[in-house]
Coordinates of C-alpha atoms in Angstrom, one line a residue:
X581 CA 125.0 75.8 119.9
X582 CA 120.9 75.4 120.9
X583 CA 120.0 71.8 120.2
X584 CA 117.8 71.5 117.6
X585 CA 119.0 74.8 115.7
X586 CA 122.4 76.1 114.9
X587 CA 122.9 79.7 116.7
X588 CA 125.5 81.3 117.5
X589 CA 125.6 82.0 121.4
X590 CA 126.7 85.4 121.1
X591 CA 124.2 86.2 118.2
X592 CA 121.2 85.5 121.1
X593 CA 123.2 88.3 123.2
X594 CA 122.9 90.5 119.9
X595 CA 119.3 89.7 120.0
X596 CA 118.7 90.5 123.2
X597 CA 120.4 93.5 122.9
X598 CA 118.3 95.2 120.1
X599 CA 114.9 94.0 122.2
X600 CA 116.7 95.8 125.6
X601 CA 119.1 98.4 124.5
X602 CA 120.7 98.9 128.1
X603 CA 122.5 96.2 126.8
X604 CA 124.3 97.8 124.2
X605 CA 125.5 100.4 126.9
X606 CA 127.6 100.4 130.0
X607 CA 129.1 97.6 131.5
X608 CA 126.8 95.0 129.8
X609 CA 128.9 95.7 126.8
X610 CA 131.8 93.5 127.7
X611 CA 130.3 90.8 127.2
X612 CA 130.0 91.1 123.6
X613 CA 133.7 90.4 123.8
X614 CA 133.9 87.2 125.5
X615 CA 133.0 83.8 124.1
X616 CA 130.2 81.0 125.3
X617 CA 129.7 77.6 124.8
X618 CA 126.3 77.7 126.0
X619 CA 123.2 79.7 126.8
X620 CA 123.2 79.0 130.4
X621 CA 126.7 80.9 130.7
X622 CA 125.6 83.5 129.2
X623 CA 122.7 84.2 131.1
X624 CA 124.3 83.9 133.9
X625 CA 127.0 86.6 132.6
X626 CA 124.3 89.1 131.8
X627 CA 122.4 88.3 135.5
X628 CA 125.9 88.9 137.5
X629 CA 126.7 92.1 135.6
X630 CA 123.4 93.4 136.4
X631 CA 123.1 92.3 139.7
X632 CA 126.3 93.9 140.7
X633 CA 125.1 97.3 139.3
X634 CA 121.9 96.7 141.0
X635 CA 124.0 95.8 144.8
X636 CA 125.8 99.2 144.2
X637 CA 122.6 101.3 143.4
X638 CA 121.0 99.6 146.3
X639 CA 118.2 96.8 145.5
X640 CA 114.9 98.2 144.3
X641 CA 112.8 98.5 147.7
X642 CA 108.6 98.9 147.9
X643 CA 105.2 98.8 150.1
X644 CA 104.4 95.1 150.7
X645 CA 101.9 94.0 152.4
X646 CA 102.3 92.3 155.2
X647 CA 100.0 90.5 158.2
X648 CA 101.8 90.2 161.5
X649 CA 101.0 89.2 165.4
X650 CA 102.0 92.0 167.0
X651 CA 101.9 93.4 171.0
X652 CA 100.7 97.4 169.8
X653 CA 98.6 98.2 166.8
X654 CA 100.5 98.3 163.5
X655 CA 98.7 99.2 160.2
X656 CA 94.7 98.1 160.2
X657 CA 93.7 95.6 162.5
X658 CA 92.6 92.0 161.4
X659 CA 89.5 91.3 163.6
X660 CA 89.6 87.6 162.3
X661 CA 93.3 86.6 163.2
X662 CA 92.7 89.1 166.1
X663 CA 89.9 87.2 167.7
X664 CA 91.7 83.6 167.2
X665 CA 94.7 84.6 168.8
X666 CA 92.7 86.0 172.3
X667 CA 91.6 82.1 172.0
X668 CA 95.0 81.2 172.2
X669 CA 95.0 83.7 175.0
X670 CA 98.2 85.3 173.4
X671 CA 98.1 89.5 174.2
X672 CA 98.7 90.1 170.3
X673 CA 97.1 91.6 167.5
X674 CA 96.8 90.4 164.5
X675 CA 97.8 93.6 162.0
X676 CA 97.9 93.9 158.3
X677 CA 100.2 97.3 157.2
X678 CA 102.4 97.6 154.3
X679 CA 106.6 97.5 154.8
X680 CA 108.8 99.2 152.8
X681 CA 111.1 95.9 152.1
X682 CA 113.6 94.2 149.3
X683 CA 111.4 91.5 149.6
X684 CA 109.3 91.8 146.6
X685 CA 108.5 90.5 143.4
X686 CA 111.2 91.5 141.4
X687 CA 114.3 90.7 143.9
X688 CA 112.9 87.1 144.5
X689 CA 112.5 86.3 140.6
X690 CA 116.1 87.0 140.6
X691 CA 117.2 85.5 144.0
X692 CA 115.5 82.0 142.2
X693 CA 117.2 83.0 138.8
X694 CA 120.9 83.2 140.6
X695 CA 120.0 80.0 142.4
X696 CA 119.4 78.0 139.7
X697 CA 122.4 78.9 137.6
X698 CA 124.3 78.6 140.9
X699 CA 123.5 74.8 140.5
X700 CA 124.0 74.6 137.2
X701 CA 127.3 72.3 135.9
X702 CA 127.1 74.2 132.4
X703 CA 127.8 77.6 133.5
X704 CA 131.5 78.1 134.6
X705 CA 133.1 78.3 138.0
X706 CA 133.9 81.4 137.9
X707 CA 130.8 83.0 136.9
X708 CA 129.1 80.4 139.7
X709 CA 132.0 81.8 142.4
X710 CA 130.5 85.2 141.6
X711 CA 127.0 84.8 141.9
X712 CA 127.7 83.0 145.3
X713 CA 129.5 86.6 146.3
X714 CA 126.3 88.3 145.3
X715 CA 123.6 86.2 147.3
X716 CA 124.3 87.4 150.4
X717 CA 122.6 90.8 149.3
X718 CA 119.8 89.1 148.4
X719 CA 119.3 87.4 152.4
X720 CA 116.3 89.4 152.7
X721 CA 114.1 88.3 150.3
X722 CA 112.6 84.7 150.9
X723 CA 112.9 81.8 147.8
X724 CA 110.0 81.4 146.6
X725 CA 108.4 78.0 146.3
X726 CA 108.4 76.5 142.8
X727 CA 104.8 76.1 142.3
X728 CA 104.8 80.3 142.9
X729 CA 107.5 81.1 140.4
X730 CA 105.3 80.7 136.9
X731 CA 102.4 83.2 138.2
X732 CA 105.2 85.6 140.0
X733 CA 107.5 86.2 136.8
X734 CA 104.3 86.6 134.9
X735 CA 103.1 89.5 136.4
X736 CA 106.7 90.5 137.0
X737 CA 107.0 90.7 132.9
X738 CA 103.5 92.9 132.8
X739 CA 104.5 95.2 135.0
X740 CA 105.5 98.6 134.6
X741 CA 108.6 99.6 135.3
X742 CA 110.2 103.4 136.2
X743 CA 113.5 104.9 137.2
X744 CA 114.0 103.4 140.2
X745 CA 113.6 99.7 139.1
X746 CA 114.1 100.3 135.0
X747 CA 117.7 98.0 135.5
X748 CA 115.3 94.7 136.4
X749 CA 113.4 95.3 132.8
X750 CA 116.0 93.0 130.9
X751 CA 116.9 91.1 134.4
X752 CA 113.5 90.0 134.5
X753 CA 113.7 88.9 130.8
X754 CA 116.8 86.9 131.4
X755 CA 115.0 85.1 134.0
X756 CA 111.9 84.2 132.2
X757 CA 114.2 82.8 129.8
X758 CA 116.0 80.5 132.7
X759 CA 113.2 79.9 134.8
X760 CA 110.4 78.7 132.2
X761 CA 113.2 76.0 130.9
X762 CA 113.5 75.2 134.3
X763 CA 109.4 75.4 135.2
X764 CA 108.6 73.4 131.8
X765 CA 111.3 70.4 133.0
X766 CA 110.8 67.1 134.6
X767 CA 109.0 66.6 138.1
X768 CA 112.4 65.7 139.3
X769 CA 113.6 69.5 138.6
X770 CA 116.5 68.9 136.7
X771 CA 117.7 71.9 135.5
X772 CA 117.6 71.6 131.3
X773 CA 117.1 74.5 128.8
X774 CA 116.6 72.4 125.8
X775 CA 113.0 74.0 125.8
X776 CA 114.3 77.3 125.2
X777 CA 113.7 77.4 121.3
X778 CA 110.4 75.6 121.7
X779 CA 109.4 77.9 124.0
X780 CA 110.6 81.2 124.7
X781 CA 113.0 81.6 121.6
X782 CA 110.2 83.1 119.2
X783 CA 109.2 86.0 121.1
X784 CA 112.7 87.2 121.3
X785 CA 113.4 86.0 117.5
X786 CA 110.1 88.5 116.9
X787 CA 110.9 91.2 118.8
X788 CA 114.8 91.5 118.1
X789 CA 113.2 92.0 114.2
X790 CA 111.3 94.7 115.2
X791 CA 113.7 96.3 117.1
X792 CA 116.5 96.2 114.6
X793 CA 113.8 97.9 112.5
X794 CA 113.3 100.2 114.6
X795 CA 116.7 101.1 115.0
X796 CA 118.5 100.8 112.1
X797 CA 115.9 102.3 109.5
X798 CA 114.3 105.1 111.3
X799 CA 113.4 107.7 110.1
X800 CA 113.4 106.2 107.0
X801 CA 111.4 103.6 107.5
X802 CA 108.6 103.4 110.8
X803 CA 108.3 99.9 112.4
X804 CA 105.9 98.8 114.6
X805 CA 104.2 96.0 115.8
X806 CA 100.4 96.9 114.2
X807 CA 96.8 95.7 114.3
X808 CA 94.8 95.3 110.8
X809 CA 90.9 95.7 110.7
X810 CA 88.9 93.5 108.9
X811 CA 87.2 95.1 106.0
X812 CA 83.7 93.9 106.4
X813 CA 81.1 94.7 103.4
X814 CA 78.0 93.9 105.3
X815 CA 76.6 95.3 108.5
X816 CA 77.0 92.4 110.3
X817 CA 75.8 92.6 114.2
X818 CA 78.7 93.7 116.8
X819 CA 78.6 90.5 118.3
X820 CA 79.3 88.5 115.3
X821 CA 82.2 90.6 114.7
X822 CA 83.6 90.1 118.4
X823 CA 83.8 86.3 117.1
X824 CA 86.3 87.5 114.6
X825 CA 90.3 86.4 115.6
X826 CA 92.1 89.6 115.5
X827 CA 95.4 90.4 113.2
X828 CA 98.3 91.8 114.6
X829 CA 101.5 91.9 112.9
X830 CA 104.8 91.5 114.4
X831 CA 106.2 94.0 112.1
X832 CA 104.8 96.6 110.1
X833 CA 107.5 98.7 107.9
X834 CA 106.0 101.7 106.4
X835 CA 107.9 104.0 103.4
X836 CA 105.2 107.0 103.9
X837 CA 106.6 109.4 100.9
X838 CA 106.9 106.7 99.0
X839 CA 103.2 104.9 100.2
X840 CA 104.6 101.3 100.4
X841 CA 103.9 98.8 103.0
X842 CA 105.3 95.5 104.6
X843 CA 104.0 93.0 106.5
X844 CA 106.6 90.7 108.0
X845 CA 105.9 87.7 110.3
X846 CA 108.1 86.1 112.1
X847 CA 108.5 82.3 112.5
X848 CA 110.6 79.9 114.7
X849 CA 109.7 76.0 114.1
X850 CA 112.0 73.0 114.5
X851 CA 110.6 72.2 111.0
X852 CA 109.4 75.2 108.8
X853 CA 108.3 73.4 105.6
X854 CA 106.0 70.6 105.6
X855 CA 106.9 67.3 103.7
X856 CA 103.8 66.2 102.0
X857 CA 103.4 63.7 98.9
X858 CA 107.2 64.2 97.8
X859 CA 106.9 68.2 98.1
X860 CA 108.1 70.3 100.9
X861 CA 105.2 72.9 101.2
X862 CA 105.0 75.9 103.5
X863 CA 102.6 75.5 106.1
X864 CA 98.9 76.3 105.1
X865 CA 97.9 78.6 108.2
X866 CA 101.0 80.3 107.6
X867 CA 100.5 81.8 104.2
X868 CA 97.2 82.1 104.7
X869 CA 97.9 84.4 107.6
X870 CA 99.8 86.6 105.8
X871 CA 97.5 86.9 102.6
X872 CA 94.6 87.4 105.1
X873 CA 96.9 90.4 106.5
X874 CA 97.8 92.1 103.5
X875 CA 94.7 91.6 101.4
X876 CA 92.8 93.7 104.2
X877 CA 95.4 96.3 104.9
X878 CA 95.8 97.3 100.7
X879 CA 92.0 97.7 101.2
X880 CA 92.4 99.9 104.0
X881 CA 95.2 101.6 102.7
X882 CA 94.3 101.9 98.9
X883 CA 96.6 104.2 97.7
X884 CA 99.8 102.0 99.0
X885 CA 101.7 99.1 97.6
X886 CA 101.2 96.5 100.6
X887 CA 103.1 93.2 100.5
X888 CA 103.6 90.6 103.3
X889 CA 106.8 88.4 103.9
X890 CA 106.9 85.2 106.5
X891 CA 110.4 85.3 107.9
X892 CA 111.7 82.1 108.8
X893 CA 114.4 81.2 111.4
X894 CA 117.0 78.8 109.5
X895 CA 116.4 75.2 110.6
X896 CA 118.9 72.4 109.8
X897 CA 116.8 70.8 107.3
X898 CA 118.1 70.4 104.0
X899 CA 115.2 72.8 102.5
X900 CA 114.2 76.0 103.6
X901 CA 111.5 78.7 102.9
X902 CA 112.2 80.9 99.6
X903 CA 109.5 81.9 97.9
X904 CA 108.1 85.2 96.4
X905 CA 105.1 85.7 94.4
X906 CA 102.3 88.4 93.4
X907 CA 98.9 87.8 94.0
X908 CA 96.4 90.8 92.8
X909 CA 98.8 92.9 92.7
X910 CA 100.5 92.2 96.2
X911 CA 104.2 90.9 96.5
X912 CA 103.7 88.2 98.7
X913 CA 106.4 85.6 99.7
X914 CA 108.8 83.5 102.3
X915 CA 112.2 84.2 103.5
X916 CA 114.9 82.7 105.6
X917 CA 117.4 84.0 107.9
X918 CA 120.4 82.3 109.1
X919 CA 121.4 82.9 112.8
X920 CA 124.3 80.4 112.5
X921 CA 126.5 83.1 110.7
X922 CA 128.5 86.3 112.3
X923 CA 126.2 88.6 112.9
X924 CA 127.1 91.5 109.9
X925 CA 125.9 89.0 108.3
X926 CA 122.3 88.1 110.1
X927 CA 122.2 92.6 109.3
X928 CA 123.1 92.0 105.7
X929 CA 119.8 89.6 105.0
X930 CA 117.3 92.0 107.2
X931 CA 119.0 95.2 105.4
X932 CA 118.3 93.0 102.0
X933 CA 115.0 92.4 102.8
X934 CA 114.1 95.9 103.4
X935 CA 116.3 97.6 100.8
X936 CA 114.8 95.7 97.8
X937 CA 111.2 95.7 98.9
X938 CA 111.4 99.4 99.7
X939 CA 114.1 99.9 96.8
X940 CA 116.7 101.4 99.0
X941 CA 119.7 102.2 97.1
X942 CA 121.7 104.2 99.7

């Protein structure tokens, strides 16, 4: 279990298979069968099946750039480093060419990844035993110091991925997942991934919703992650409207024959409610979020039924979020779901939320 909520291990696997559906297929789908007793195993089960797909395709190589002293011309010559080493009176040139190498961005994200499971005592022997086989193939890419690692996975998550390299997509995600816990952790560098539900847990909570959505109601229902305009009456001056925050949805579910809309967003907190003079109360910015998003998308969409639901991950407290109401016409409400149960069961509460907004019968 995940310290300060009850999940189920193998439900985050579930999760992260919906958000990266290479998951689901291949040899990733073993380990759907096998059992964890924490998050750190299981991470590091995902990053030594994928790894050892990645030794046998060959790791993904590109152009880096690189500046070398060298004793003939290589690449463009750096007149600077050029000029410093004739000082030295050293028969070099200083040359700046690109190398078609391993050792690049994505490699050495994982090369720190496998590292830092290696040293971990919560992931098993045998799963550390195996990683240790596959760091050899890795020899070429440098460890990259820590203070490097937060801007490096960065723009290794922002970048675009193709063929050749489409394997590291949910690699990469597996290691933002380790590495941030590791990043956001004492000075001493003790490995700890208690910060993984505070930190990085919500985006995945958001987009497995979407993705299930995606998947398991199309084409009768479109999902996607949407922006809302604000419906301004006046003709207010463009830069006054720049200073408006803008509204994007996590999820979007649209019944087009049927013109009905819902607005879901998602919400991971230690504490959903708030306890305030004897009452537990949802949290004001919440529900104000989610009237401010459906209020302007029935305006822009007059001729559909719009409603708006803040889905809440289950805490441990003895309350949670239930609520539905109508406000001008628009269903607006609160709901929680339970990651702490099989998972048919976490698809039973989406599929209910769906099928009796949208009145889904079959």
């Amino acid at each position: 279990m995940l310290e300060d909520k009850g999940i189920l291990i193998k439900n985050i696997f579930y999760m992260l298979s919906y958000s990266f559906q290479i998951l689901k297929r291949g040899q990733y789908r073993e380990v759907a069968n096998e059992e964890f007793s924490n998050i750190e195993d299981l991470f590091a089960e995902i990053i030594v099946k994928g790894v050892r797909v990645q030794v046998r395709q060959g790791l993904y190589s590109e152009y880096v750039p690189r500046r070398e002293s060298l004793p003939t011309v290589r690449g463009k010559i750096d007149l600077d480093g050029t000029i410093q080493l004739k000082v030295a009176q050293r028969l070099q040139v200083s040359c700046d060419f690109d190398e078609f190498s391993e050792d690049n961005q994505l490699n050495q994200v994982l090369k720190a990844t496998m590292l830092l499971l290696l040293g971990s005592a919560q992931v098993k022997s045998a799963r550390r035993k195996e990683l240790r086989q596959l760091l050899p193939f890795f020899q070429n890419v440098r460890e990259v110091p820590r203070a490097q690692l937060r801007t490096m996975l960065e723009q290794a998550l922002t970048m675009t991925y193709q063929r050749n390299n489409q394997n590291y997509r949910v690699l990469v995600n597996v290691c933002y997942f380790v590495l941030m816990s590791w990043l956001n952790s004492d000075q001493s560098g003790q490995f700890k991934m208690r910060e993984f539900t505070d930190e990085q847990m919500p985006k995945l909570f958001e987009k497995f919703v979407l993705e299930y959505y995606k998947q398991e109601y199309s084409p009768r229902l479109s999902a996607a992650a949407s922006e809302i305009k604000w419906q301004i009456d006046d003709h207010a001056p463009a830069s006054h409207l720049e200073q408006l925050p803008g509204m994007h949805t996590d999820i979007t579910l649209r019944d087009e024959p049927n013109q009905r809309m819902l607005i879901i967003d998602t919400k991971y907190y230690t504490q959903s409610l708030l306890r305030l003079y004897g009452k537990d109360l949802l949290k004001s910015p919440n529900f104000y979020q989610i009237y401010a998003y459906v209020k302007n998308a029935a305006e822009a969409n007059p001729d559909y039924e719009v409603g708006g639901y803040l889905l809440y991950a289950q805490t441990q407290g003895d309350v949670q979020p239930s609520l539905r109401v109508s406000i001008s016409g628009n269903q607006l409400g609160a709901v929680t779901l339970d990651l702490n149960q099989p998972f048919d069961r976490i698809k039973k509460q989406l599929n209910g939320i769906a099928d009796a907004y949208f009145q889904i019968t079959d």
